[in-house]
């Protein structure tokens, strides 16, 4: 794919979740790219995604609001960097819509967002299902460690399970 963003994995800076799921890539893509679907699966239960806005194009907004079981809301805004239908989705919280640099609203000890990262979602046909790869790219080892310690693999894995359940109903 000419012109696509490529990334060489660094085990000190990047977290990876890779799994084969038994739903087709177009269904996984729909779950990732339609706000009504994102709100149903994106945040691992018992958390919820209560709002979502998507402008699915490079430079477009990816905004979502997560709600904790206690009712605390955590807004997040990012920018799409690359969009290849049914194959690849790249977004970052380091930029706002239109590639505008974001001023972190969080202090260094803020538990809501102790780091920024770029997410790469790769979808590859695998039989009648999809090889799903999610990569969280961090600026430094501290950010990667914080994300891992927050439960990246468990949380993103649980969210993927929720995505698969939704996709099977679509």
Coordinates of N, CA and C in Angstrom, one line a residue:
X1 N 0.8 -1.2 0.0 CA 0.0 0.0 0.0 C 0.9 1.2 0.0
X2 N 1.0 1.9 -1.1 CA 1.8 3.0 -1.2 C 1.2 4.2 -0.4
X3 N 2.1 4.9 0.2 CA 1.7 6.1 1.0 C 1.1 5.8 2.4
X4 N 1.2 4.6 2.8 CA 0.6 4.3 4.1 C 1.7 4.6 5.2
X5 N 1.2 4.8 6.4 CA 2.1 5.0 7.5 C 2.6 3.6 7.9
X6 N 3.9 3.5 8.0 CA 4.5 2.2 8.5 C 5.2 2.5 9.9
X7 N 5.2 1.4 10.6 CA 5.7 1.5 12.0 C 6.5 0.3 12.3
X8 N 7.7 0.5 12.8 CA 8.5 -0.6 13.3 C 8.3 -0.8 14.8
X9 N 7.8 -1.9 15.2 CA 7.5 -2.2 16.6 C 8.7 -2.1 17.4
X10 N 8.6 -1.4 18.6 CA 9.6 -1.3 19.6 C 9.0 -1.9 20.9
X11 N 9.5 -3.1 21.4 CA 8.9 -3.7 22.5 C 9.0 -2.9 23.8
X12 N 9.8 -1.9 23.8 CA 10.0 -1.0 25.0 C 8.9 0.1 25.0
X13 N 8.4 0.4 23.8 CA 7.5 1.6 23.7 C 6.1 1.2 23.2
X14 N 5.9 0.0 22.6 CA 4.7 -0.3 22.0 C 4.0 -1.5 22.7
X15 N 2.7 -1.4 22.8 CA 1.9 -2.5 23.3 C 1.1 -3.1 22.2
X16 N 1.0 -4.4 22.1 CA 0.3 -5.1 21.0 C -0.7 -6.1 21.5
X17 N -1.9 -6.0 20.9 CA -2.9 -7.1 21.1 C -3.2 -7.6 19.7
X18 N -3.0 -8.9 19.6 CA -3.2 -9.6 18.3 C -4.0 -10.8 18.5
X19 N -5.1 -11.0 17.7 CA -6.0 -12.1 17.9 C -6.7 -12.3 16.6
X20 N -7.1 -13.6 16.3 CA -7.9 -13.9 15.2 C -9.3 -14.0 15.7
X21 N -10.3 -13.3 15.1 CA -11.7 -13.3 15.6 C -12.5 -13.8 14.4
X22 N -13.7 -14.4 14.8 CA -14.5 -15.1 13.8 C -15.6 -14.2 13.3
X23 N -15.2 -13.0 12.9 CA -16.1 -12.1 12.2 C -15.3 -11.5 11.0
X24 N -16.0 -11.1 10.0 CA -15.3 -10.6 8.8 C -14.7 -9.2 9.0
X25 N -13.7 -8.8 8.3 CA -13.1 -7.5 8.4 C -14.0 -6.4 8.3
X26 N -15.0 -6.5 7.3 CA -15.9 -5.4 7.1 C -16.8 -5.1 8.4
X27 N -17.1 -6.2 9.1 CA -17.9 -6.0 10.3 C -17.1 -5.4 11.5
X28 N -15.8 -5.8 11.6 CA -14.9 -5.2 12.6 C -14.7 -3.7 12.2
X29 N -14.6 -3.4 10.9 CA -14.4 -2.0 10.5 C -15.6 -1.2 10.8
X30 N -16.8 -1.7 10.6 CA -18.0 -1.0 10.9 C -18.1 -0.7 12.4
X31 N -17.7 -1.7 13.2 CA -17.8 -1.5 14.7 C -16.8 -0.4 15.1
X32 N -15.7 -0.2 14.4 CA -14.7 0.8 14.7 C -15.1 2.2 14.2
X33 N -15.9 2.2 13.2 CA -16.0 3.5 12.4 C -17.4 4.1 12.5
X34 N -18.4 3.5 13.2 CA -19.7 4.1 13.3 C -20.0 4.4 14.8
X35 N -20.2 5.7 15.0 CA -20.4 6.1 16.4 C -21.5 5.3 17.2
X36 N -22.6 4.9 16.5 CA -23.6 4.1 17.2 C -23.1 2.8 17.6
X37 N -22.1 2.2 16.9 CA -21.5 0.9 17.2 C -20.4 1.1 18.3
X38 N -19.6 2.1 18.1 CA -18.5 2.4 19.1 C -19.1 2.5 20.5
X39 N -20.2 3.2 20.6 CA -20.8 3.4 21.9 C -21.2 2.0 22.6
X40 N -21.4 1.0 21.8 CA -21.9 -0.3 22.3 C -20.7 -1.2 22.8
X41 N -19.5 -1.0 22.3 CA -18.4 -1.9 22.6 C -17.1 -1.3 23.1
X42 N -16.8 -0.1 22.8 CA -15.5 0.5 22.9 C -14.8 0.4 24.3
X43 N -15.6 0.7 25.3 CA -15.1 0.7 26.7 C -15.4 -0.6 27.4
X44 N -14.4 -1.2 28.0 CA -14.6 -2.5 28.7 C -15.6 -2.3 29.9
X45 N -16.7 -3.1 29.8 CA -17.7 -3.1 30.9 C -17.0 -3.4 32.3
X46 N -17.4 -2.7 33.3 CA -18.7 -2.0 33.5 C -18.6 -0.5 33.1
X47 N -17.5 -0.1 32.5 CA -17.4 1.3 32.0 C -18.3 1.3 30.8
X48 N -18.7 2.6 30.3 CA -19.5 2.8 29.2 C -18.9 3.9 28.3
X49 N -19.2 3.8 27.0 CA -18.9 4.9 26.1 C -20.3 5.6 25.9
X50 N -20.4 6.8 26.4 CA -21.7 7.4 26.3 C -21.9 8.5 25.2
X51 N -20.8 8.8 24.5 CA -20.9 9.7 23.4 C -19.7 9.4 22.5
X52 N -19.9 9.7 21.2 CA -18.9 9.4 20.2 C -19.1 10.3 19.0
X53 N -18.1 10.9 18.4 CA -18.1 11.6 17.2 C -17.0 11.2 16.3
X54 N -17.3 10.9 15.1 CA -16.3 10.4 14.1 C -16.4 11.2 12.8
X55 N -15.3 11.7 12.3 CA -15.2 12.2 11.0 C -14.1 11.4 10.4
X56 N -14.5 10.4 9.7 CA -13.6 9.3 9.2 C -12.8 9.7 8.0
X57 N -11.7 10.5 8.2 CA -10.8 10.9 7.2 C -9.5 11.3 7.9
X58 N -8.4 11.3 7.2 CA -7.2 11.8 7.8 C -7.4 13.3 8.2
X59 N -7.1 13.6 9.4 CA -7.4 15.0 10.0 C -8.7 15.1 10.6
X60 N -9.6 14.1 10.5 CA -10.9 14.1 11.1 C -10.9 13.7 12.6
X61 N -11.9 14.1 13.2 CA -12.0 13.9 14.7 C -12.4 12.5 15.1
X62 N -11.8 12.0 16.1 CA -12.3 10.8 16.8 C -12.4 11.2 18.3
X63 N -13.7 11.5 18.7 CA -14.0 11.9 20.0 C -14.9 11.0 20.7
X64 N -14.6 10.7 22.0 CA -15.5 9.8 22.7 C -15.5 10.2 24.2
X65 N -16.6 9.8 24.9 CA -16.7 10.1 26.3 C -16.9 8.8 27.0
X66 N -16.0 8.4 27.9 CA -16.2 7.2 28.7 C -16.8 7.6 30.1
X67 N -17.6 6.7 30.6 CA -18.2 6.9 32.0 C -17.9 5.7 32.9
X68 N -17.3 6.0 34.0 CA -17.0 5.0 35.0 C -18.2 4.5 35.7
X69 N -18.1 3.3 36.3 CA -19.3 2.8 37.0 C -19.8 3.7 38.1
X70 N -19.0 4.6 38.6 CA -19.4 5.6 39.6 C -20.0 6.9 39.0
X71 N -20.0 7.0 37.6 CA -20.6 8.1 37.0 C -19.6 9.2 36.5
X72 N -18.3 9.0 36.8 CA -17.4 10.0 36.4 C -17.1 9.9 34.9
X73 N -17.2 11.0 34.2 CA -17.0 11.0 32.7 C -15.6 11.5 32.4
X74 N -15.1 10.8 31.3 CA -13.7 11.1 30.9 C -13.8 11.3 29.4
X75 N -13.7 12.6 29.0 CA -13.7 12.9 27.5 C -12.4 12.7 26.9
X76 N -12.4 12.3 25.7 CA -11.1 12.0 24.9 C -11.3 12.5 23.5
X77 N -10.3 13.2 23.0 CA -10.4 13.7 21.6 C -9.1 13.3 20.9
X78 N -9.2 12.9 19.7 CA -8.0 12.6 18.9 C -8.3 12.9 17.4
X79 N -7.3 12.5 16.6 CA -7.3 12.9 15.2 C -6.9 11.6 14.4
X80 N -7.7 11.3 13.4 CA -7.3 10.2 12.5 C -6.1 10.6 11.6
X81 N -5.2 9.7 11.5 CA -4.0 9.9 10.7 C -4.0 9.2 9.4
X82 N -4.6 8.0 9.4 CA -4.7 7.2 8.2 C -6.0 6.3 8.3
X83 N -6.7 6.2 7.2 CA -7.9 5.5 7.1 C -7.9 4.7 5.8
X84 N -7.8 3.4 5.9 CA -7.9 2.5 4.7 C -9.0 1.5 5.0
X85 N -10.1 1.7 4.3 CA -11.3 1.0 4.6 C -11.1 -0.5 4.7
X86 N -11.6 -1.1 5.8 CA -11.6 -2.5 6.1 C -10.2 -3.1 6.3
X87 N -9.1 -2.2 6.4 CA -7.8 -2.7 6.5 C -7.0 -2.0 7.6
X88 N -7.1 -0.7 7.7 CA -6.2 0.0 8.6 C -6.8 1.3 9.1
X89 N -6.7 1.5 10.4 CA -7.2 2.8 11.1 C -6.1 3.2 12.0
X90 N -5.6 4.5 11.9 CA -4.6 5.0 12.7 C -5.1 6.4 13.3
X91 N -5.1 6.5 14.6 CA -5.5 7.7 15.3 C -4.6 8.0 16.5
X92 N -4.6 9.3 16.9 CA -3.7 9.7 18.0 C -4.5 10.7 18.9
X93 N -4.2 10.6 20.2 CA -4.7 11.6 21.1 C -3.8 12.8 21.2
X94 N -2.6 12.7 20.6 CA -1.7 13.8 20.6 C -2.1 15.0 19.7
X95 N -3.0 14.8 18.8 CA -3.5 15.8 17.9 C -5.0 15.9 18.0
X96 N -5.5 17.1 17.8 CA -6.9 17.3 17.7 C -7.3 17.4 16.2
X97 N -8.6 17.5 15.9 CA -9.1 17.6 14.6 C -8.2 18.5 13.7
X98 N -8.0 18.2 12.5 CA -7.2 19.1 11.6 C -5.7 19.1 11.9
X99 N -5.3 18.1 12.6 CA -3.8 17.9 12.9 C -3.3 19.0 13.9
X100 N -4.2 19.6 14.6 CA -3.8 20.7 15.6 C -3.2 20.0 16.8
X101 N -2.0 20.4 17.2 CA -1.4 19.9 18.4 C -2.3 20.2 19.6
X102 N -2.3 19.2 20.4 CA -3.2 19.3 21.6 C -2.4 19.7 22.8
X103 N -3.0 20.6 23.6 CA -2.4 21.0 24.8 C -3.0 20.0 25.9
X104 N -2.1 19.2 26.5 CA -2.7 18.3 27.5 C -3.4 19.0 28.6
X105 N -4.6 18.6 28.9 CA -5.4 19.2 29.9 C -5.1 18.5 31.3
X106 N -4.2 17.5 31.2 CA -3.9 16.7 32.4 C -2.6 17.0 33.0
X107 N -2.5 16.9 34.2 CA -1.2 17.1 34.9 C -0.5 15.7 34.9
X108 N 0.8 15.7 35.3 CA 1.5 14.5 35.3 C 1.0 13.4 36.2
X109 N 0.2 13.7 37.2 CA -0.4 12.7 38.1 C -1.8 12.4 37.8
X110 N -2.4 13.0 36.7 CA -3.8 12.8 36.5 C -4.1 11.4 36.0
X111 N -4.8 10.6 36.8 CA -5.1 9.2 36.5 C -6.0 9.0 35.2
X112 N -6.6 10.1 34.8 CA -7.5 10.0 33.6 C -6.7 9.9 32.3
X113 N -5.5 10.5 32.2 CA -4.7 10.4 31.0 C -3.2 10.7 31.4
X114 N -2.5 9.7 31.9 CA -1.2 9.9 32.3 C -0.2 9.8 31.1
X115 N -0.7 9.6 29.9 CA 0.2 9.5 28.7 C -0.6 9.7 27.5
X116 N 0.0 10.0 26.4 CA -0.6 10.0 25.1 C -0.1 8.9 24.2
X117 N -0.9 8.4 23.3 CA -0.4 7.3 22.4 C -1.1 7.5 21.1
X118 N -0.5 6.8 20.1 CA -1.1 6.6 18.8 C -1.5 5.2 18.7
X119 N -2.8 5.0 18.2 CA -3.3 3.6 18.0 C -3.3 3.2 16.5
X120 N -2.9 2.0 16.2 CA -2.9 1.5 14.9 C -3.8 0.2 15.0
X121 N -4.8 0.2 14.2 CA -5.7 -1.0 14.1 C -5.5 -1.6 12.7
X122 N -5.1 -2.9 12.7 CA -4.9 -3.6 11.4 C -5.9 -4.7 11.3
X123 N -6.5 -4.8 10.2 CA -7.5 -5.9 9.9 C -7.0 -6.7 8.7
X124 N -6.9 -8.0 8.8 CA -6.5 -8.8 7.7 C -7.4 -10.0 7.6
X125 N -7.9 -10.3 6.4 CA -8.8 -11.5 6.2 C -8.0 -12.7 6.7
X126 N -8.8 -13.6 7.4 CA -8.2 -14.8 7.9 C -9.3 -15.9 7.9
X127 N -9.3 -16.7 6.8 CA -10.4 -17.6 6.6 C -11.7 -16.8 6.4
X128 N -12.7 -17.1 7.2 CA -14.0 -16.4 7.2 C -13.9 -15.3 8.3
X129 N -12.8 -15.1 9.0 CA -12.7 -14.2 10.1 C -11.7 -13.1 9.8
X130 N -11.1 -12.6 10.9 CA -10.2 -11.4 10.8 C -9.0 -11.6 11.7
X131 N -7.8 -11.4 11.2 CA -6.6 -11.2 12.1 C -6.7 -9.8 12.5
X132 N -6.8 -9.6 13.8 CA -7.0 -8.2 14.4 C -5.7 -7.9 15.1
X133 N -5.1 -6.8 14.8 CA -3.9 -6.3 15.5 C -4.1 -4.9 15.9
X134 N -4.0 -4.7 17.2 CA -4.1 -3.3 17.8 C -2.7 -3.0 18.4
X135 N -2.2 -1.8 18.0 CA -0.9 -1.4 18.5 C -1.0 0.0 19.2
X136 N -0.6 0.1 20.4 CA -0.5 1.4 21.1 C 0.9 1.8 21.1
X137 N 1.2 2.9 20.4 CA 2.6 3.5 20.2 C 2.7 4.6 21.3
X138 N 3.7 4.5 22.1 CA 4.0 5.5 23.1 C 5.3 6.2 22.9
X139 N 5.4 7.4 23.5 CA 6.6 8.3 23.3 C 7.7 7.8 24.1
X140 N 7.5 7.2 25.2 CA 8.6 6.8 26.1 C 8.2 5.5 26.9
X141 N 9.2 4.9 27.5 CA 8.9 3.7 28.3 C 8.0 3.9 29.4
X142 N 8.0 5.1 30.0 CA 7.1 5.4 31.2 C 5.7 5.3 30.7
X143 N 5.4 5.9 29.6 CA 4.0 5.9 29.1 C 3.5 4.5 28.8
X144 N 4.4 3.7 28.1 CA 4.1 2.3 27.8 C 3.8 1.5 29.1
X145 N 4.6 1.7 30.1 CA 4.5 1.0 31.3 C 3.2 1.4 32.0
X146 N 2.9 2.7 32.0 CA 1.6 3.1 32.7 C 0.4 2.5 32.0
X147 N 0.5 2.5 30.6 CA -0.6 1.9 29.9 C -0.8 0.4 30.1
X148 N 0.4 -0.3 30.2 CA 0.4 -1.7 30.5 C -0.2 -1.9 31.9
X149 N 0.3 -1.1 32.8 CA -0.1 -1.3 34.2 C -1.6 -1.0 34.4
X150 N -2.2 -0.1 33.6 CA -3.6 0.2 33.6 C -4.4 -1.0 33.1
X151 N -3.8 -1.9 32.5 CA -4.5 -3.1 32.0 C -4.8 -3.1 30.5
X152 N -3.8 -2.6 29.7 CA -4.0 -2.5 28.3 C -4.5 -3.8 27.7
X153 N -3.7 -4.9 27.9 CA -4.1 -6.2 27.3 C -5.4 -6.7 27.8
X154 N -5.7 -6.6 29.1 CA -7.0 -7.1 29.6 C -8.1 -6.2 29.1
X155 N -8.0 -4.9 29.2 CA -9.0 -3.9 28.8 C -9.3 -4.0 27.3
X156 N -8.2 -3.9 26.5 CA -8.4 -3.9 25.0 C -8.9 -5.3 24.6
X157 N -8.5 -6.3 25.3 CA -9.0 -7.7 25.0 C -10.5 -7.8 25.3
X158 N -10.9 -7.3 26.4 CA -12.3 -7.3 26.8 C -13.1 -6.5 25.8
X159 N -12.6 -5.3 25.4 CA -13.3 -4.5 24.5 C -13.4 -5.2 23.1
X160 N -12.4 -5.9 22.7 CA -12.5 -6.7 21.5 C -13.5 -7.8 21.6
X161 N -13.6 -8.4 22.7 CA -14.7 -9.5 22.9 C -16.0 -8.8 22.7
X162 N -16.2 -7.6 23.3 CA -17.5 -6.9 23.1 C -17.7 -6.5 21.7
X163 N -16.7 -6.1 21.0 CA -16.8 -5.8 19.5 C -17.3 -7.0 18.8
X164 N -16.7 -8.2 19.0 CA -17.0 -9.4 18.3 C -18.5 -9.8 18.6
X165 N -18.9 -9.7 19.9 CA -20.3 -9.9 20.2 C -21.2 -9.0 19.4
X166 N -20.9 -7.7 19.4 CA -21.7 -6.8 18.6 C -21.7 -7.2 17.1
X167 N -20.6 -7.4 16.5 CA -20.4 -7.7 15.1 C -21.3 -8.9 14.7
X168 N -21.3 -9.9 15.6 CA -22.1 -11.1 15.3 C -23.6 -10.8 15.3
X169 N -24.0 -9.7 15.9 CA -25.5 -9.3 15.9 C -25.8 -8.4 14.7
X170 N -24.7 -7.9 14.0 CA -25.0 -6.9 13.0 C -25.4 -7.6 11.7

